[in-house]
CSV table of C-alpha atoms in Angstrom, one decimal:
chain,number,residue,atom,x,y,z
A,1,UNK,CA,53.1,-13.6,-65.7
A,2,UNK,CA,51.2,-12.9,-62.3
A,3,UNK,CA,47.9,-12.7,-64.4
A,4,UNK,CA,48.8,-16.2,-65.5
A,5,UNK,CA,49.3,-17.3,-62.2
A,6,UNK,CA,46.1,-16.1,-61.0
A,7,UNK,CA,44.5,-17.7,-64.0
A,8,UNK,CA,46.3,-21.3,-63.1
A,9,UNK,CA,45.6,-21.1,-59.2
A,10,UNK,CA,41.7,-20.1,-60.0
A,11,UNK,CA,39.0,-22.5,-61.4
A,12,UNK,CA,39.2,-24.3,-64.7
A,13,UNK,CA,37.5,-22.5,-67.2
A,14,UNK,CA,35.0,-23.7,-69.5
A,15,UNK,CA,35.8,-25.0,-73.2
A,16,UNK,CA,34.4,-21.4,-74.3
A,17,UNK,CA,36.7,-19.2,-72.2
A,18,UNK,CA,34.1,-18.4,-69.5
A,19,UNK,CA,34.4,-18.9,-65.8
A,20,UNK,CA,32.0,-21.9,-64.6
A,21,UNK,CA,28.8,-21.1,-62.8
A,22,UNK,CA,29.2,-21.2,-58.8
A,23,UNK,CA,28.0,-24.3,-57.4
A,24,UNK,CA,24.1,-24.5,-56.6
A,25,UNK,CA,23.2,-24.0,-53.1
A,26,UNK,CA,19.9,-24.0,-51.0
A,27,UNK,CA,18.2,-20.7,-49.8
A,28,UNK,CA,20.4,-19.1,-46.9
A,29,UNK,CA,18.4,-19.3,-43.4
A,30,UNK,CA,19.0,-16.1,-41.7
A,31,UNK,CA,17.5,-15.9,-38.0
A,32,UNK,CA,15.0,-13.3,-37.8
A,33,UNK,CA,15.7,-10.2,-36.2
A,34,UNK,CA,12.8,-11.0,-33.8
A,35,UNK,CA,14.5,-14.2,-32.5
A,36,UNK,CA,17.5,-12.4,-31.3
A,37,UNK,CA,15.6,-9.9,-29.8
A,38,UNK,CA,13.6,-12.7,-28.2
A,39,UNK,CA,17.2,-13.9,-26.8
A,40,UNK,CA,18.0,-10.7,-25.6
A,41,UNK,CA,15.0,-10.3,-23.7
A,42,UNK,CA,14.4,-13.8,-22.3
A,43,UNK,CA,16.2,-12.9,-18.8
A,44,UNK,CA,13.8,-10.1,-18.2
A,45,UNK,CA,10.8,-12.1,-19.3
A,46,UNK,CA,12.1,-14.7,-16.8
A,47,UNK,CA,12.4,-12.3,-14.1
A,48,UNK,CA,9.1,-10.5,-15.0
A,49,UNK,CA,6.9,-13.8,-14.8
A,50,UNK,CA,8.7,-14.8,-12.0
A,51,UNK,CA,8.3,-11.6,-9.8
A,52,UNK,CA,5.2,-10.2,-11.3
A,53,UNK,CA,2.9,-12.6,-13.2
A,54,UNK,CA,3.0,-15.3,-10.5
A,55,UNK,CA,2.3,-12.9,-8.0
A,56,UNK,CA,-0.4,-11.2,-9.7
A,57,UNK,CA,-1.9,-15.0,-10.4
A,58,UNK,CA,-1.7,-16.1,-6.7
A,59,UNK,CA,-3.5,-12.4,-6.1
A,60,UNK,CA,-6.5,-13.4,-8.4
A,61,UNK,CA,-6.5,-16.5,-7.2
A,62,UNK,CA,-6.9,-15.8,-3.6
A,63,UNK,CA,-9.3,-13.0,-4.1
A,64,UNK,CA,-12.2,-15.7,-5.3
A,65,UNK,CA,-11.8,-17.9,-2.4
A,66,UNK,CA,-12.6,-17.5,1.2
A,67,UNK,CA,-10.5,-18.0,4.0
A,68,UNK,CA,-11.5,-21.5,4.2
A,69,UNK,CA,-10.0,-22.0,0.5
A,70,UNK,CA,-13.6,-22.4,-1.0
A,71,UNK,CA,-14.6,-20.2,-4.3
A,72,UNK,CA,-16.5,-17.5,-3.9
A,73,UNK,CA,-17.4,-14.0,-5.3
A,74,UNK,CA,-18.0,-12.5,-1.8
A,75,UNK,CA,-14.8,-10.6,-1.3
A,76,UNK,CA,-15.8,-8.2,-4.6
A,77,UNK,CA,-19.6,-7.8,-3.4
A,78,UNK,CA,-18.4,-7.3,-0.1
A,79,UNK,CA,-16.0,-4.3,-1.5
A,80,UNK,CA,-18.7,-2.6,-4.4
A,81,UNK,CA,-21.6,-3.2,-2.1
A,82,UNK,CA,-19.8,-1.0,1.1
A,83,UNK,CA,-19.9,3.1,0.0
A,84,UNK,CA,-17.2,3.3,2.7
A,85,UNK,CA,-14.7,1.3,0.2
A,86,UNK,CA,-16.2,2.8,-2.6
A,87,UNK,CA,-15.7,6.2,-1.1
A,88,UNK,CA,-11.9,5.1,0.1
A,89,UNK,CA,-11.2,3.9,-3.7
A,90,UNK,CA,-12.7,7.5,-5.0
A,91,UNK,CA,-10.6,9.4,-2.3
A,92,UNK,CA,-7.3,7.0,-3.2
A,93,UNK,CA,-7.9,8.4,-7.0
A,94,UNK,CA,-8.9,12.2,-6.3
A,95,UNK,CA,-5.3,12.2,-3.8
A,96,UNK,CA,-3.6,10.8,-7.2
A,97,UNK,CA,-4.9,13.3,-9.3
A,98,UNK,CA,-4.2,16.2,-7.2
A,99,UNK,CA,-0.5,14.6,-7.0
A,100,UNK,CA,-0.1,14.4,-10.6
A,101,UNK,CA,-1.5,17.7,-10.9
A,102,UNK,CA,1.0,19.0,-8.3
A,103,UNK,CA,3.9,17.7,-10.4
A,104,UNK,CA,2.9,19.0,-13.2
A,105,UNK,CA,2.7,22.8,-12.2
A,106,UNK,CA,5.8,22.3,-9.9
A,107,UNK,CA,7.9,20.3,-12.7
A,108,UNK,CA,6.9,21.9,-16.1
A,109,UNK,CA,8.6,25.5,-15.7
A,110,UNK,CA,11.7,23.7,-13.8
A,111,UNK,CA,11.9,21.3,-17.0
A,112,UNK,CA,11.6,24.3,-19.2
A,113,UNK,CA,14.5,25.9,-17.1
A,114,UNK,CA,16.8,22.8,-17.6
A,115,UNK,CA,16.3,22.9,-21.2
A,116,UNK,CA,18.4,26.2,-21.5
A,117,UNK,CA,21.0,25.5,-19.2
A,118,UNK,CA,24.4,24.0,-19.9
A,119,UNK,CA,25.4,20.6,-19.6
A,120,UNK,CA,27.2,21.0,-16.2
A,121,UNK,CA,24.5,23.0,-14.7
A,122,UNK,CA,21.8,20.2,-15.9
A,123,UNK,CA,23.9,17.7,-14.3
A,124,UNK,CA,24.0,19.4,-11.1
A,125,UNK,CA,20.2,20.3,-10.9
A,126,UNK,CA,19.2,16.8,-12.1
A,127,UNK,CA,21.2,15.9,-9.3
A,128,UNK,CA,18.9,17.9,-6.7
A,129,UNK,CA,15.6,16.8,-8.7
A,130,UNK,CA,17.0,13.0,-8.0
A,131,UNK,CA,18.1,13.6,-4.2
A,132,UNK,CA,14.7,12.6,-2.3
A,133,UNK,CA,15.0,9.2,-4.3
A,134,UNK,CA,18.1,8.9,-2.4
A,135,UNK,CA,16.5,9.3,0.8
A,136,UNK,CA,14.8,6.6,2.9
A,137,UNK,CA,10.8,7.0,2.3
A,138,UNK,CA,10.2,7.4,6.3
A,139,UNK,CA,12.8,9.5,6.7
A,140,UNK,CA,11.9,11.9,4.2
A,141,UNK,CA,8.0,11.6,5.3
A,142,UNK,CA,9.2,12.2,9.4
A,143,UNK,CA,11.1,15.4,7.6
A,144,UNK,CA,7.7,16.7,6.4
A,145,UNK,CA,6.5,15.8,10.0
A,146,UNK,CA,8.8,18.3,11.6
A,147,UNK,CA,8.7,21.2,8.5
A,148,UNK,CA,4.7,20.8,8.8
A,149,UNK,CA,4.2,20.0,12.8
A,150,UNK,CA,2.7,22.6,15.1
A,151,UNK,CA,6.0,23.7,16.3
A,152,UNK,CA,7.7,23.7,12.7
A,153,UNK,CA,9.8,26.2,11.1
A,154,UNK,CA,6.4,26.5,8.5
A,155,UNK,CA,4.3,27.4,11.9
A,156,UNK,CA,6.6,29.6,13.0
A,157,UNK,CA,6.8,31.6,10.3
A,158,UNK,CA,2.8,32.1,10.6
A,159,UNK,CA,2.9,33.3,14.3
A,160,UNK,CA,6.0,35.5,13.3
A,161,UNK,CA,3.6,37.5,11.1
A,162,UNK,CA,1.0,37.2,13.7
A,163,UNK,CA,-1.4,34.7,11.9
A,164,UNK,CA,-2.4,31.6,13.2
A,165,UNK,CA,-1.0,28.6,11.5
A,166,UNK,CA,-3.3,26.3,9.5
A,167,UNK,CA,-3.6,22.5,10.4
A,168,UNK,CA,-1.0,21.2,7.8
A,169,UNK,CA,-0.7,17.7,9.1
A,170,UNK,CA,-2.9,14.5,8.8
A,171,UNK,CA,-5.0,16.1,5.7
A,172,UNK,CA,-5.4,15.6,2.2
A,173,UNK,CA,-2.7,18.4,1.7
A,174,UNK,CA,-0.1,17.2,3.9
A,175,UNK,CA,-0.3,13.6,1.8
A,176,UNK,CA,-0.4,15.8,-1.3
A,177,UNK,CA,2.7,17.8,-0.6
A,178,UNK,CA,5.1,15.0,0.4
A,179,UNK,CA,3.9,12.7,-2.6
A,180,UNK,CA,4.6,15.9,-4.9
A,181,UNK,CA,8.4,15.9,-3.1
A,182,UNK,CA,8.6,12.5,-4.2
A,183,UNK,CA,7.1,12.0,-7.5
A,184,UNK,CA,8.3,15.2,-9.0
A,185,UNK,CA,11.4,13.6,-10.7
A,186,UNK,CA,9.1,10.9,-12.5
A,187,UNK,CA,7.1,14.0,-13.9
A,188,UNK,CA,10.6,16.2,-15.1
A,189,UNK,CA,12.3,13.6,-16.7
A,190,UNK,CA,9.8,12.5,-19.1
A,191,UNK,CA,9.3,16.0,-20.2
A,192,UNK,CA,12.8,17.0,-20.5
A,193,UNK,CA,12.9,14.2,-23.1
A,194,UNK,CA,10.1,15.8,-24.9
A,195,UNK,CA,11.6,19.4,-24.7
A,196,UNK,CA,15.1,18.2,-25.9
A,197,UNK,CA,13.2,16.8,-29.0
A,198,UNK,CA,11.9,20.2,-30.0
A,199,UNK,CA,13.5,21.7,-33.1
A,200,UNK,CA,15.2,24.9,-31.7
A,201,UNK,CA,14.9,26.5,-35.0
A,202,UNK,CA,11.4,26.8,-34.6
A,203,UNK,CA,11.1,29.3,-31.8
A,204,UNK,CA,13.1,31.7,-33.8
A,205,UNK,CA,11.6,30.9,-37.1
A,206,UNK,CA,8.1,31.8,-35.5
A,207,UNK,CA,9.7,35.1,-33.7
A,208,UNK,CA,10.9,36.1,-37.4
A,209,UNK,CA,7.4,35.8,-38.7
A,210,UNK,CA,6.2,38.3,-35.8
A,211,UNK,CA,4.8,35.7,-32.7
A,212,UNK,CA,5.6,36.8,-29.7
A,213,UNK,CA,7.2,34.8,-26.9
A,214,UNK,CA,4.2,33.9,-25.3
A,215,UNK,CA,2.7,33.0,-28.7
A,216,UNK,CA,5.5,30.9,-29.2
A,217,UNK,CA,5.5,29.0,-26.1
A,218,UNK,CA,2.0,28.6,-26.2
A,219,UNK,CA,1.5,27.4,-29.8
A,220,UNK,CA,5.0,25.4,-30.2
A,221,UNK,CA,6.5,24.3,-27.1
A,222,UNK,CA,3.2,23.6,-25.2
A,223,UNK,CA,2.0,21.1,-28.0
A,224,UNK,CA,5.4,19.8,-28.7
A,225,UNK,CA,6.0,18.4,-25.2
A,226,UNK,CA,2.6,17.2,-24.7
A,227,UNK,CA,3.4,13.7,-24.9
A,228,UNK,CA,6.2,14.0,-22.2
A,229,UNK,CA,3.1,15.6,-19.8
A,230,UNK,CA,1.3,12.7,-20.4
A,231,UNK,CA,3.8,10.3,-20.0
A,232,UNK,CA,5.0,11.8,-16.5
A,233,UNK,CA,1.5,12.1,-15.2
A,234,UNK,CA,0.7,8.5,-16.1
A,235,UNK,CA,3.7,7.3,-14.0
A,236,UNK,CA,2.9,9.6,-11.4
A,237,UNK,CA,-0.6,8.7,-10.7
A,238,UNK,CA,0.3,4.8,-11.1
A,239,UNK,CA,2.8,5.1,-8.6
A,240,UNK,CA,1.1,7.8,-6.2
A,241,UNK,CA,-2.4,5.7,-6.1
A,242,UNK,CA,-0.2,2.6,-4.9
A,243,UNK,CA,1.8,4.4,-2.3
A,244,UNK,CA,1.6,3.2,1.1
A,245,UNK,CA,4.3,4.9,3.2
A,246,UNK,CA,4.0,8.5,2.5
A,247,UNK,CA,0.2,8.5,3.2
A,248,UNK,CA,0.1,6.6,6.1
A,249,UNK,CA,2.7,8.8,8.0
A,250,UNK,CA,1.6,11.9,6.5
A,251,UNK,CA,-2.1,11.2,6.6
A,252,UNK,CA,-2.4,9.6,9.6
A,253,UNK,CA,-5.4,8.4,11.3
A,254,UNK,CA,-7.5,10.7,9.0
A,255,UNK,CA,-6.3,10.0,5.4
A,256,UNK,CA,-6.8,6.0,4.3
A,257,UNK,CA,-6.2,5.3,1.2
A,258,UNK,CA,-6.4,1.7,-0.6
A,259,UNK,CA,-3.0,0.4,0.2
A,260,UNK,CA,-3.6,1.0,3.7
A,261,UNK,CA,-6.3,-1.4,3.7
A,262,UNK,CA,-4.7,-4.1,1.8
A,263,UNK,CA,-2.4,-4.0,4.6
A,264,UNK,CA,-4.9,-3.7,7.3
A,265,UNK,CA,-6.7,-6.7,5.9
A,266,UNK,CA,-3.6,-8.7,5.5
A,267,UNK,CA,-1.7,-8.3,8.8
A,268,UNK,CA,-4.2,-6.9,11.3
A,269,UNK,CA,-7.4,-8.9,10.5
A,270,UNK,CA,-5.3,-11.9,8.6
A,271,UNK,CA,-8.3,-11.5,5.8
A,272,UNK,CA,-5.8,-12.4,3.1
A,273,UNK,CA,-8.7,-13.3,0.3
A,274,UNK,CA,-10.4,-9.8,1.1
A,275,UNK,CA,-6.8,-8.1,0.9
A,276,UNK,CA,-6.3,-10.0,-2.4
A,277,UNK,CA,-9.6,-8.5,-3.6
A,278,UNK,CA,-8.8,-5.1,-2.6
A,279,UNK,CA,-5.5,-4.9,-4.2
A,280,UNK,CA,-7.2,-6.6,-7.8
A,281,UNK,CA,-9.4,-3.7,-7.6
A,282,UNK,CA,-7.0,-1.0,-7.1
A,283,UNK,CA,-4.9,-2.8,-10.1
A,284,UNK,CA,-8.2,-3.1,-12.3
A,285,UNK,CA,-9.2,0.9,-12.2
A,286,UNK,CA,-5.7,1.8,-12.4
A,287,UNK,CA,-5.4,-0.4,-15.5
A,288,UNK,CA,-8.4,1.2,-17.3
A,289,UNK,CA,-7.3,4.6,-16.4
A,290,UNK,CA,-4.1,3.7,-17.9
A,291,UNK,CA,-5.4,2.3,-20.8
A,292,UNK,CA,-7.4,5.7,-21.2
A,293,UNK,CA,-4.0,7.6,-21.2
A,294,UNK,CA,-2.6,5.4,-23.8
A,295,UNK,CA,-5.6,6.1,-26.2
A,296,UNK,CA,-5.3,9.6,-25.2
A,297,UNK,CA,-1.4,9.3,-26.3
A,298,UNK,CA,-2.5,7.7,-29.7
A,299,UNK,CA,-4.6,10.0,-30.6
A,300,UNK,CA,-1.9,12.8,-29.8
A,301,UNK,CA,1.2,11.5,-31.3
A,302,UNK,CA,2.0,9.2,-28.7
A,303,UNK,CA,4.1,6.6,-30.4
A,304,UNK,CA,7.3,9.5,-29.5
A,305,UNK,CA,6.4,9.3,-25.9
A,306,UNK,CA,8.7,6.6,-24.4
A,307,UNK,CA,11.3,6.6,-27.9
């Protein structure tokens, strides 16, 4: 009876006893995944266009204008033709490279140490790592002024052992020390991501085949963490060459980097077109170096760097 009822409620059978063919319909239109992704990313794209692309366009536009508004190339010929500004550009890149190297030397052992810790210990140590980012840049830089000053605790330690304290402020060393303190987290976090993706069974397997601890580290851990090293270096270098507050305070009147001259030309000399040209040159040089890093990453499995 139930089967009879289901047949009665269903579609009518054909004279041959078979079920009728379903009605013909057109092709089902499905929204492509790229449309959904574009819809989700549209707020971020709008913010990026408003806060980055538009100011960048104005920067480039002003860099090719005189203060009276006439088109010119004098701002770039003045910068590229002056050995002083070329030296400042080279010095800025040099400070960025030293800071990147310092973060890598200090951050890599710290990241390896974090890899073997418990989740609770990692949380506490990560908070310590990120704590410099929770403090104002000015406050942090003036803290280093106290530590490295001629009457600070570091100078007192030299005097306690009968040595003259070296000059530790207003030079490249002070700037690099302050920048490493600020940028260390940007190096360690990508390194932790790369180290966590290494299969933990690789090292025991290598040791089972007779490899020593140093060989395992040098032949397994270092190559597999290379994407994190390169990604952290890219981030630290890019942020360092565009930093203003820490180099201005710890470098004092002797260490002047590119962002300082952008600030001086814009606020003291009121030469906004030349300030725009200096800033755009720094952006171009940083972009070229970033592209070089990206090319290096592609050659060394860089697709996994930001995964």
